[in-house]
Coordinates of C-alpha atoms in Angstrom, one line a residue:
M14 CA 0.0 0.2 0.1
R15 CA 1.0 3.5 -0.8
Y16 CA 0.2 6.3 2.1
E17 CA 1.9 9.0 0.1
W18 CA 2.9 11.9 1.8
L19 CA 1.5 10.7 4.8
S20 CA 3.2 9.6 8.1
P21 CA 2.0 6.6 10.0
L22 CA 0.2 9.0 12.7
A23 CA -1.6 10.8 9.9
V24 CA -2.8 7.7 8.4
A25 CA -4.4 6.6 11.6
A26 CA -6.1 9.3 12.4
I27 CA -7.6 9.5 9.2
L28 CA -8.9 6.1 9.5
L29 CA -10.2 6.6 13.1
A30 CA -12.0 9.8 12.2
C31 CA -13.7 7.7 9.6
G32 CA -14.5 5.1 11.9
G33 CA -12.9 2.5 9.7
A34 CA -10.3 1.1 12.0
R35 CA -12.5 -0.5 14.5
A36 CA -15.4 -2.9 14.2
E37 CA -17.7 -4.3 17.0
L38 CA -21.0 -5.8 17.9
R39 CA -23.8 -4.1 17.7
P40 CA -27.5 -4.5 17.9
S41 CA -28.6 -1.4 15.2
V42 CA -26.6 1.1 13.3
S43 CA -27.6 4.9 12.3
Q44 CA -26.9 7.3 9.6
Y45 CA -28.3 10.3 8.1
G46 CA -31.4 9.6 10.3
I47 CA -31.6 6.2 9.3
T48 CA -31.6 3.0 11.8
W49 CA -31.1 -0.4 10.8
T50 CA -31.7 -2.8 13.6
F51 CA -30.4 -6.6 13.7
D52 CA -32.0 -9.9 15.1
R53 CA -28.9 -10.5 17.1
P54 CA -25.7 -8.1 17.6
A55 CA -23.9 -8.0 14.5
E56 CA -19.9 -7.4 13.8
C57 CA -20.2 -3.8 12.6
G58 CA -18.1 -0.8 11.1
R59 CA -17.5 2.1 8.6
F60 CA -15.6 2.4 5.3
I61 CA -13.5 5.2 4.6
T62 CA -16.8 7.4 3.4
G63 CA -18.3 6.9 6.7
D64 CA -20.8 4.4 5.5
W65 CA -21.8 1.4 7.5
R66 CA -21.0 -2.3 6.9
V67 CA -21.8 -5.3 8.5
V68 CA -20.4 -8.9 8.3
G69 CA -23.1 -11.2 7.4
P70 CA -25.6 -12.9 6.6
V71 CA -27.9 -10.8 8.6
T72 CA -31.3 -10.0 9.3
V73 CA -32.5 -6.5 9.4
T74 CA -35.4 -6.8 12.0
A75 CA -36.6 -3.0 11.7
V76 CA -35.6 0.1 9.6
T77 CA -36.4 3.8 11.4
P78 CA -38.6 5.5 9.7
A79 CA -40.2 2.5 8.7
P80 CA -41.2 2.0 5.1
G81 CA -44.9 2.1 4.7
P82 CA -47.8 4.2 3.5
A83 CA -47.9 7.9 4.0
D84 CA -50.2 9.6 6.4
P85 CA -53.8 9.3 5.7
G86 CA -55.0 12.7 4.0
Q87 CA -51.6 13.4 2.5
K88 CA -52.1 14.7 -0.8
V89 CA -49.8 15.3 -3.7
E90 CA -49.9 17.7 -6.5
A91 CA -49.0 16.4 -10.0
P92 CA -48.4 19.6 -12.1
R93 CA -47.2 19.0 -15.7
N94 CA -44.1 20.4 -17.0
Q95 CA -43.5 22.8 -20.4
F96 CA -43.8 19.7 -22.4
G97 CA -46.9 18.4 -20.7
D98 CA -45.1 15.5 -18.7
A99 CA -45.7 14.8 -15.0
A100 CA -43.3 13.2 -12.8
H101 CA -45.4 12.8 -9.7
Q102 CA -48.8 11.0 -8.6
D103 CA -51.2 11.4 -5.8
D104 CA -50.4 7.9 -4.5
G105 CA -50.0 7.0 -0.6
R106 CA -49.0 3.5 -1.0
M107 CA -45.2 4.0 0.2
R108 CA -42.9 6.3 1.9
N109 CA -39.3 5.9 3.1
G110 CA -38.8 2.6 1.1
M111 CA -36.0 0.8 0.8
M112 CA -34.3 -1.5 -2.0
I113 CA -31.6 -4.1 -2.7
V114 CA -30.4 -3.2 -6.5
G115 CA -30.0 -6.1 -8.3
E116 CA -30.5 -5.1 -12.1
I117 CA -31.0 -2.0 -13.9
T118 CA -34.6 -0.8 -14.6
H119 CA -36.9 2.1 -15.2
R120 CA -38.9 1.9 -12.1
Q121 CA -38.3 2.3 -8.3
G122 CA -39.8 1.4 -4.7
Y123 CA -38.7 4.1 -2.8
D124 CA -41.7 6.4 -3.0
S125 CA -45.0 5.7 -4.7
R126 CA -45.2 9.8 -5.5
G127 CA -42.8 9.0 -8.4
Q128 CA -44.8 8.0 -11.4
D129 CA -41.9 5.2 -11.7
Y130 CA -42.8 3.8 -8.7
D131 CA -42.9 -0.1 -8.4
A132 CA -44.6 -2.0 -5.4
A133 CA -42.6 -5.1 -6.5
L134 CA -39.2 -3.4 -6.0
S135 CA -40.4 -2.0 -2.5
L136 CA -38.5 -4.4 0.2
S137 CA -40.2 -4.8 3.6
V138 CA -38.9 -6.2 7.1
P139 CA -37.5 -8.5 8.2
C140 CA -34.8 -8.4 5.3
R141 CA -32.3 -10.8 5.1
L142 CA -28.8 -9.5 3.8
E143 CA -26.6 -11.6 2.1
P144 CA -22.6 -11.1 1.8
G145 CA -22.8 -9.2 -1.5
R146 CA -25.7 -7.1 -0.9
S147 CA -26.5 -3.6 -0.2
L148 CA -29.6 -2.2 1.3
I149 CA -30.4 1.2 0.2
S150 CA -32.7 3.0 2.9
T151 CA -34.4 6.5 2.4
I152 CA -36.5 9.0 4.1
S153 CA -39.2 10.8 2.4
H154 CA -40.0 14.5 2.1
E155 CA -43.6 14.9 3.7
A156 CA -44.2 17.9 1.4
L157 CA -42.8 19.2 -2.1
P158 CA -41.0 21.5 -3.1
N159 CA -37.8 21.5 -0.8
P160 CA -34.5 23.2 -1.0
S161 CA -32.0 21.6 -3.5
L162 CA -28.7 20.7 -2.3
T163 CA -27.2 23.0 -4.9
E164 CA -29.2 25.8 -4.0
K165 CA -26.1 28.2 -3.8
L166 CA -24.8 27.3 -6.9
I167 CA -28.2 27.7 -8.8
W168 CA -30.3 31.0 -9.6
P169 CA -33.5 31.8 -7.4
S170 CA -36.0 29.9 -9.7
E171 CA -34.4 26.9 -9.5
Q172 CA -33.0 26.8 -5.9
K173 CA -35.9 24.5 -4.7
V174 CA -36.9 20.9 -6.4
R175 CA -39.8 18.5 -6.4
A176 CA -37.5 15.4 -5.7
V177 CA -39.8 13.2 -3.2
L178 CA -37.0 11.8 -1.3
K179 CA -35.0 13.9 1.7
T180 CA -32.2 11.5 2.1
A181 CA -30.7 7.8 1.6
A182 CA -28.2 5.8 3.3
I183 CA -26.6 2.4 2.4
L184 CA -25.8 -0.8 4.6
T185 CA -23.2 -3.0 3.0
C186 CA -23.2 -6.9 4.0
L187 CA -20.0 -8.5 3.7
G188 CA -18.7 -12.0 4.4
E189 CA -15.7 -10.5 6.2
A190 CA -14.3 -7.5 7.5
P191 CA -12.5 -5.3 5.2
P192 CA -9.4 -3.1 5.5
A193 CA -9.7 -0.3 7.5
D194 CA -9.2 2.0 4.5
A195 CA -11.5 0.1 2.2
F196 CA -14.0 2.3 0.1
R197 CA -17.5 0.9 0.1
P198 CA -18.0 -1.0 -2.7
S199 CA -20.8 -0.1 -5.3
Y200 CA -24.2 -0.4 -4.1
A201 CA -25.3 -2.1 -7.4
G202 CA -25.1 -5.8 -8.5
T203 CA -23.1 -8.0 -6.3
D204 CA -19.4 -7.2 -7.3
R205 CA -17.8 -6.7 -4.0
R206 CA -14.4 -5.4 -5.3
L207 CA -12.5 -3.3 -2.5
Y208 CA -10.7 -0.5 -3.0
R209 CA -8.1 1.0 -0.5
Y210 CA -7.3 5.1 0.3
G211 CA -4.0 3.7 0.9
D212 CA -3.6 2.7 -3.2
L213 CA -4.8 6.1 -4.4
R214 CA -2.2 7.8 -6.7
W215 CA -1.9 11.3 -5.4
E216 CA 1.0 12.2 -7.4
R217 CA -1.5 12.0 -10.3
L218 CA -3.3 15.2 -9.0
G219 CA -2.0 18.5 -9.7
R220 CA -0.6 20.9 -8.0
L221 CA -1.5 24.0 -9.7
K222 CA -1.8 27.6 -8.2
R223 CA -5.2 28.7 -7.9
P224 CA -5.6 31.6 -10.7
D225 CA -6.7 35.1 -10.2
G226 CA -8.5 35.0 -13.8
P227 CA -10.5 37.2 -16.0
V228 CA -14.0 35.8 -15.0
K229 CA -15.3 37.2 -11.9
P230 CA -18.9 36.4 -10.2
Q231 CA -21.5 38.3 -11.4
F232 CA -24.0 36.7 -9.1
P233 CA -24.4 35.2 -5.3
W234 CA -24.6 31.8 -7.2
Q235 CA -21.7 32.4 -9.0
A236 CA -19.6 32.0 -5.8
T237 CA -16.7 29.3 -5.8
P238 CA -17.6 26.6 -3.0
T239 CA -15.3 26.4 0.0
W240 CA -13.7 23.1 0.7
E241 CA -16.3 22.4 3.4
E242 CA -19.0 23.0 1.0
M243 CA -17.3 20.4 -1.6
E244 CA -17.2 17.9 1.5
R245 CA -20.8 18.2 2.0
Y246 CA -21.5 17.9 -1.7
F247 CA -19.9 14.3 -1.8
Q248 CA -20.6 13.1 1.5
R249 CA -23.4 11.4 1.1
P250 CA -24.2 8.4 -1.7
W251 CA -25.6 9.5 -4.9
I252 CA -28.1 7.3 -5.8
D253 CA -28.4 6.9 -9.4
H254 CA -29.7 3.8 -10.9
S255 CA -32.8 4.2 -12.9
R256 CA -33.0 4.7 -16.7
N257 CA -35.9 7.3 -16.1
W258 CA -35.9 10.7 -16.5
I259 CA -38.5 10.7 -13.6
F260 CA -36.0 9.3 -11.4
C261 CA -34.7 13.0 -11.0
H262 CA -38.1 13.8 -9.2
V263 CA -37.0 11.1 -6.8
M264 CA -33.3 11.5 -6.1
P265 CA -32.9 12.4 -2.4
T266 CA -32.5 16.0 -2.1
E267 CA -29.7 15.9 0.8
N268 CA -27.4 13.7 -1.1
Q269 CA -27.2 14.8 -4.4
A270 CA -28.0 17.3 -7.4
A271 CA -31.1 16.0 -9.1
Y272 CA -30.5 17.5 -12.9
G273 CA -27.5 16.7 -14.9
R274 CA -26.3 20.0 -15.1
E275 CA -25.7 20.3 -11.7
Y276 CA -24.5 16.9 -11.2
A277 CA -22.2 17.2 -13.7
R278 CA -21.1 21.0 -12.1
L279 CA -20.2 19.3 -9.0
V280 CA -18.2 17.0 -10.8
S281 CA -16.4 19.4 -12.3
L282 CA -16.0 21.7 -9.6
A283 CA -14.5 18.8 -7.5
S284 CA -12.1 17.8 -10.4
V285 CA -10.8 21.5 -11.0
M286 CA -10.5 21.9 -7.1
L287 CA -8.3 18.6 -6.7
Q288 CA -5.8 19.9 -9.2
L289 CA -5.1 22.8 -7.0
D290 CA -2.0 23.2 -5.0
E291 CA -3.7 22.5 -1.6
P292 CA -2.6 20.3 1.2
Q293 CA -3.2 16.9 0.8
E294 CA -5.5 16.8 4.2
R295 CA -7.3 19.7 2.7
K296 CA -8.4 17.7 -0.5
R297 CA -8.9 14.5 1.3
K298 CA -12.6 14.5 2.0
T299 CA -13.5 15.6 -1.5
L300 CA -11.3 13.3 -3.1
I301 CA -12.7 10.4 -1.2
G302 CA -16.5 11.4 -2.2
L303 CA -15.2 11.5 -5.8
V304 CA -13.7 8.5 -6.3
Q305 CA -16.4 6.8 -4.0
L306 CA -18.8 8.0 -6.8
G307 CA -16.9 6.8 -9.4
I308 CA -16.9 3.6 -8.0
D309 CA -20.5 3.3 -7.6
L310 CA -21.2 4.6 -10.8
H311 CA -19.0 1.9 -12.5
G312 CA -20.5 -0.8 -10.5
L313 CA -23.8 0.3 -12.1
V314 CA -21.8 0.3 -15.8
E315 CA -21.3 -3.4 -15.0
L316 CA -24.8 -4.1 -14.2
G317 CA -25.7 -2.3 -17.5
M318 CA -26.7 1.1 -16.7
R319 CA -26.4 3.5 -19.3
W320 CA -26.7 7.4 -19.0
T321 CA -27.6 8.2 -22.4
A322 CA -28.2 11.5 -24.2
D323 CA -31.5 13.3 -23.2
G324 CA -31.8 17.3 -23.2
G325 CA -29.4 17.7 -20.3
I326 CA -30.7 15.1 -17.6
W327 CA -27.7 12.7 -17.6
S328 CA -24.3 14.7 -18.0
G329 CA -21.4 13.9 -15.5
R330 CA -21.2 10.3 -15.0
K331 CA -18.3 9.2 -17.1
W332 CA -15.7 11.3 -15.8
P333 CA -16.0 10.1 -12.2
I334 CA -15.3 6.3 -13.3
L335 CA -12.2 7.4 -15.3
F336 CA -11.0 9.6 -12.5
A337 CA -11.3 6.7 -9.8
G338 CA -9.8 4.4 -12.5
I339 CA -6.6 6.4 -12.9
L340 CA -6.5 7.4 -9.2
L341 CA -6.8 3.7 -7.9
D342 CA -4.9 2.1 -10.9
D343 CA -7.7 0.1 -12.1
P344 CA -7.7 -0.6 -16.2
A345 CA -11.3 -1.5 -16.1
M346 CA -12.3 1.8 -14.8
A347 CA -10.1 4.0 -16.4
N348 CA -10.5 2.4 -20.0
L349 CA -14.1 2.4 -20.6
P350 CA -15.0 0.9 -23.7
P351 CA -16.0 3.7 -26.1
E352 CA -19.0 1.8 -27.4
I353 CA -20.7 2.2 -23.8
P354 CA -23.1 5.4 -24.7
F355 CA -22.6 8.6 -22.2
H356 CA -24.4 11.7 -22.3
E357 CA -21.9 13.9 -23.2
D358 CA -20.2 11.9 -25.8
Q359 CA -23.4 11.0 -28.0
Q360 CA -24.5 14.9 -28.0
T361 CA -20.8 15.7 -29.3
Y362 CA -19.5 14.8 -33.1
Y363 CA -17.8 15.9 -35.7
G364 CA -19.5 17.4 -38.6
A365 CA -19.7 20.5 -41.2
G366 CA -21.3 23.5 -39.0
W367 CA -23.2 25.9 -40.7
A368 CA -20.7 28.7 -40.0
G369 CA -17.6 26.5 -40.2
Q370 CA -17.6 24.9 -37.1
T371 CA -16.5 21.2 -36.9
A372 CA -17.2 20.0 -33.4
L373 CA -20.7 20.0 -33.1
F374 CA -23.6 19.1 -30.6
Q375 CA -26.6 17.2 -31.3
M376 CA -29.5 16.5 -28.8
V377 CA -29.9 12.9 -29.3
A378 CA -33.1 12.7 -27.7
H379 CA -36.0 14.3 -26.3
H380 CA -39.5 12.9 -26.5
G381 CA -37.8 10.8 -29.3
P382 CA -35.1 10.4 -31.6
R383 CA -34.0 14.0 -32.6
R384 CA -31.3 14.4 -35.5
P385 CA -28.3 16.6 -35.9
Y386 CA -29.3 20.4 -36.6
E387 CA -25.9 22.3 -36.6
E388 CA -24.9 21.7 -40.2
R389 CA -28.3 23.6 -41.2
S390 CA -28.3 27.4 -41.0
P391 CA -30.7 28.9 -38.0
E392 CA -33.5 29.8 -40.9
Q393 CA -34.0 26.2 -41.3
W394 CA -34.2 24.9 -38.0
D395 CA -37.8 23.7 -36.7
A396 CA -39.1 24.1 -33.5
M397 CA -37.2 21.0 -32.1
D398 CA -33.9 22.3 -33.7
R399 CA -34.7 25.2 -31.8
R400 CA -35.2 23.4 -28.5
S401 CA -31.9 21.7 -29.1
E402 CA -29.8 25.4 -29.2
A403 CA -31.6 26.0 -26.2
Y404 CA -30.3 23.1 -24.4
R405 CA -26.9 23.5 -26.0
R406 CA -26.9 26.8 -24.7
T407 CA -27.8 26.5 -21.2
C408 CA -27.8 22.7 -19.5
N409 CA -24.5 21.1 -21.0
A410 CA -20.9 22.7 -21.9
Q411 CA -21.1 24.9 -19.1
A412 CA -21.5 21.7 -16.8
W413 CA -18.8 19.8 -19.0
I414 CA -15.7 21.9 -19.0
G415 CA -14.4 21.5 -15.8
S416 CA -14.2 17.5 -16.2
V417 CA -12.7 17.5 -19.6
L418 CA -10.2 20.5 -18.1
A419 CA -9.1 17.5 -15.8
A420 CA -9.1 14.9 -18.0
R421 CA -6.5 16.7 -20.0
L422 CA -4.4 17.8 -17.0
M423 CA -4.3 14.2 -16.2
G424 CA -3.4 12.9 -19.4
A425 CA -6.8 11.0 -19.9
Q426 CA -7.9 12.2 -23.2
R427 CA -7.4 9.0 -24.7
A428 CA -8.6 6.9 -22.0
W429 CA -11.8 9.2 -22.6
G430 CA -12.2 7.9 -26.3
H431 CA -14.2 10.6 -27.6
D432 CA -12.1 13.6 -28.8
A433 CA -15.2 15.6 -30.4
L434 CA -16.4 16.1 -26.8
F435 CA -12.6 17.8 -26.0
D436 CA -12.9 20.0 -29.4
Y437 CA -16.3 20.9 -28.6
C438 CA -15.1 22.1 -25.3
Q439 CA -12.3 24.4 -26.7
R440 CA -14.9 25.5 -29.2
W441 CA -17.4 26.9 -26.3
M442 CA -14.6 28.4 -24.6
M443 CA -12.8 30.3 -27.7
Q444 CA -12.5 34.0 -26.6
D445 CA -12.1 34.9 -30.1
D446 CA -15.0 33.7 -32.8
P447 CA -13.5 32.6 -35.7
F448 CA -16.7 32.0 -37.5
A449 CA -17.9 35.5 -37.0
A450 CA -17.9 36.2 -40.6
A451 CA -20.2 33.1 -41.7
R452 CA -22.5 33.9 -39.1
G453 CA -24.7 36.8 -40.8
D454 CA -27.8 37.7 -38.7
H455 CA -27.0 34.9 -36.1
P456 CA -24.4 36.6 -33.8
R457 CA -22.6 34.0 -31.5
P458 CA -24.5 33.3 -28.4
E459 CA -23.8 35.1 -25.6
E460 CA -23.4 32.0 -23.2
E461 CA -20.7 30.9 -24.9
G462 CA -16.9 31.7 -23.9
A463 CA -17.3 31.0 -20.2
T464 CA -19.1 28.6 -17.5
Y465 CA -21.5 29.4 -14.8
D466 CA -18.5 28.7 -12.1
P467 CA -15.8 31.4 -12.6
L468 CA -12.9 28.9 -10.8
V469 CA -13.9 26.6 -13.6
S470 CA -13.6 29.1 -16.4
N471 CA -10.4 30.6 -15.1
M472 CA -8.6 27.2 -14.4
Y473 CA -9.4 26.6 -18.1
F474 CA -8.2 29.7 -19.3
A475 CA -4.7 29.2 -17.3
Y476 CA -3.9 25.7 -17.7
W477 CA -5.7 24.1 -21.1
D478 CA -2.8 25.1 -23.0
Q479 CA -0.7 23.8 -20.4
A480 CA -1.6 20.1 -20.3
P481 CA 0.7 17.4 -21.3
R482 CA 1.1 16.3 -24.8
Q483 CA -1.3 13.1 -25.3
D484 CA -2.9 11.2 -27.8
G485 CA -6.2 11.5 -28.7
A486 CA -8.8 8.5 -29.0
E487 CA -7.9 5.2 -30.7
K488 CA -10.7 5.6 -32.7
N489 CA -13.7 8.4 -32.9
L490 CA -17.7 7.5 -33.0
K491 CA -20.9 9.7 -33.6
W492 CA -24.4 8.6 -32.7
V493 CA -26.7 8.1 -35.3
W494 CA -30.3 7.4 -35.6
D495 CA -31.3 4.5 -38.4
T496 CA -35.0 4.3 -39.7
D497 CA -35.5 0.6 -41.2
A498 CA -38.4 -0.1 -43.9
R499 CA -41.0 -0.8 -40.7
G500 CA -40.4 2.9 -39.6
R501 CA -38.5 1.3 -36.6
T502 CA -35.7 3.6 -35.1
E503 CA -32.5 2.3 -33.3
G504 CA -29.6 4.3 -32.5
K505 CA -25.8 2.8 -33.1
W506 CA -22.1 4.5 -33.2
V507 CA -20.6 4.9 -36.8
A508 CA -17.1 6.1 -37.8
N509 CA -16.8 9.7 -37.0
P510 CA -13.3 10.8 -38.2
R511 CA -11.7 13.7 -36.3

């Protein structure tokens, strides 16, 4: 094991602070307001993240607050969004639900107010936990809406969200006690590979001076988070195992961002902050949280989860996996097959843009398959093309820049395997407009040239060109839709040379 730059006393202090250095027999354990009670005292301890684990098999005989129906008389409004969709329903069958994620579906068993609720997925007590399984328990909000975890990073109109869950905690069952510095295994599936804090390759992070760049906060929500705030954003597990857009209205508000834009913004902010020249102890908790997120997401990928492009919903899932793989020297995480679809990769490709652009954006899907539009001039755009452009300008690149910059700084562009994303981010951040002469009556959108987060923008301007020289993707791909003679549409990757 490597405890890079840490003395033995420092390592011991870290493990004790995380509760991971000691196991004991306990009749119950509690976290984030949730208590699990066992049929007998069980050997329990904490992972480096602070999450509980138990040596099993073990039977959970009670959970507090208990999963079950809502209080009588509780009503739920089910408003429709601007597209006519409703994510909620007035249904009191389940609150504070719990699940074991054994497969990827479009449904959830946590809270029946979500239209994606499936009672068959809701577990009840007594619940027997076998080694290799993780129990996800939740607390539901009594009323909606509620403050978003990212309310300090977002404009006032979106500071409250209608996600039905308040928090979630994970109890992991193992066959034997893990090393004291172990990360929690992914909560999905049964693969319980253990990764260790002591194996993190700290030297692969940057030690860069915080830039005093040209971009200054214009609004209170643009203030750069403190390290303490970043630690809180990544403290709790991000529950992300459903393919259904409705799940964004279920995700626990005290654990994670619900919408992909803010999800990816948090990942970007953490990624660039971890490249700064700060003491290792200052970075430690944020690093643990981001690596744990990558471990969780990789477990979901291996179980078949795909975060495919859909407006701005599913950004931010790929880089945490690559990041964790690089820091843990794990080839399976650090070298994902390029054919696995991720939101950012599907939405960027090489083509002949209407004003001479070559790295282009496409929506891919939004109420059905959507075709590329940036090859045609704005006069030729239909209503869905204009909607695609609105998503391009407000929901995607601003959230991607920090992660893509961190990937370049860590020499990971080839590992990412999709050069069009990197070139599109460069196009977005250009300060001069090489396409101005060809734009005619359609000037460059005012959103381009910066991100929502001044630190990310300034890090880009200071360090993008200082990244180490590196190879690009082994092969570049573009997502396309094919329609057969029967009118059936299916998506696939095709070659897309740079």
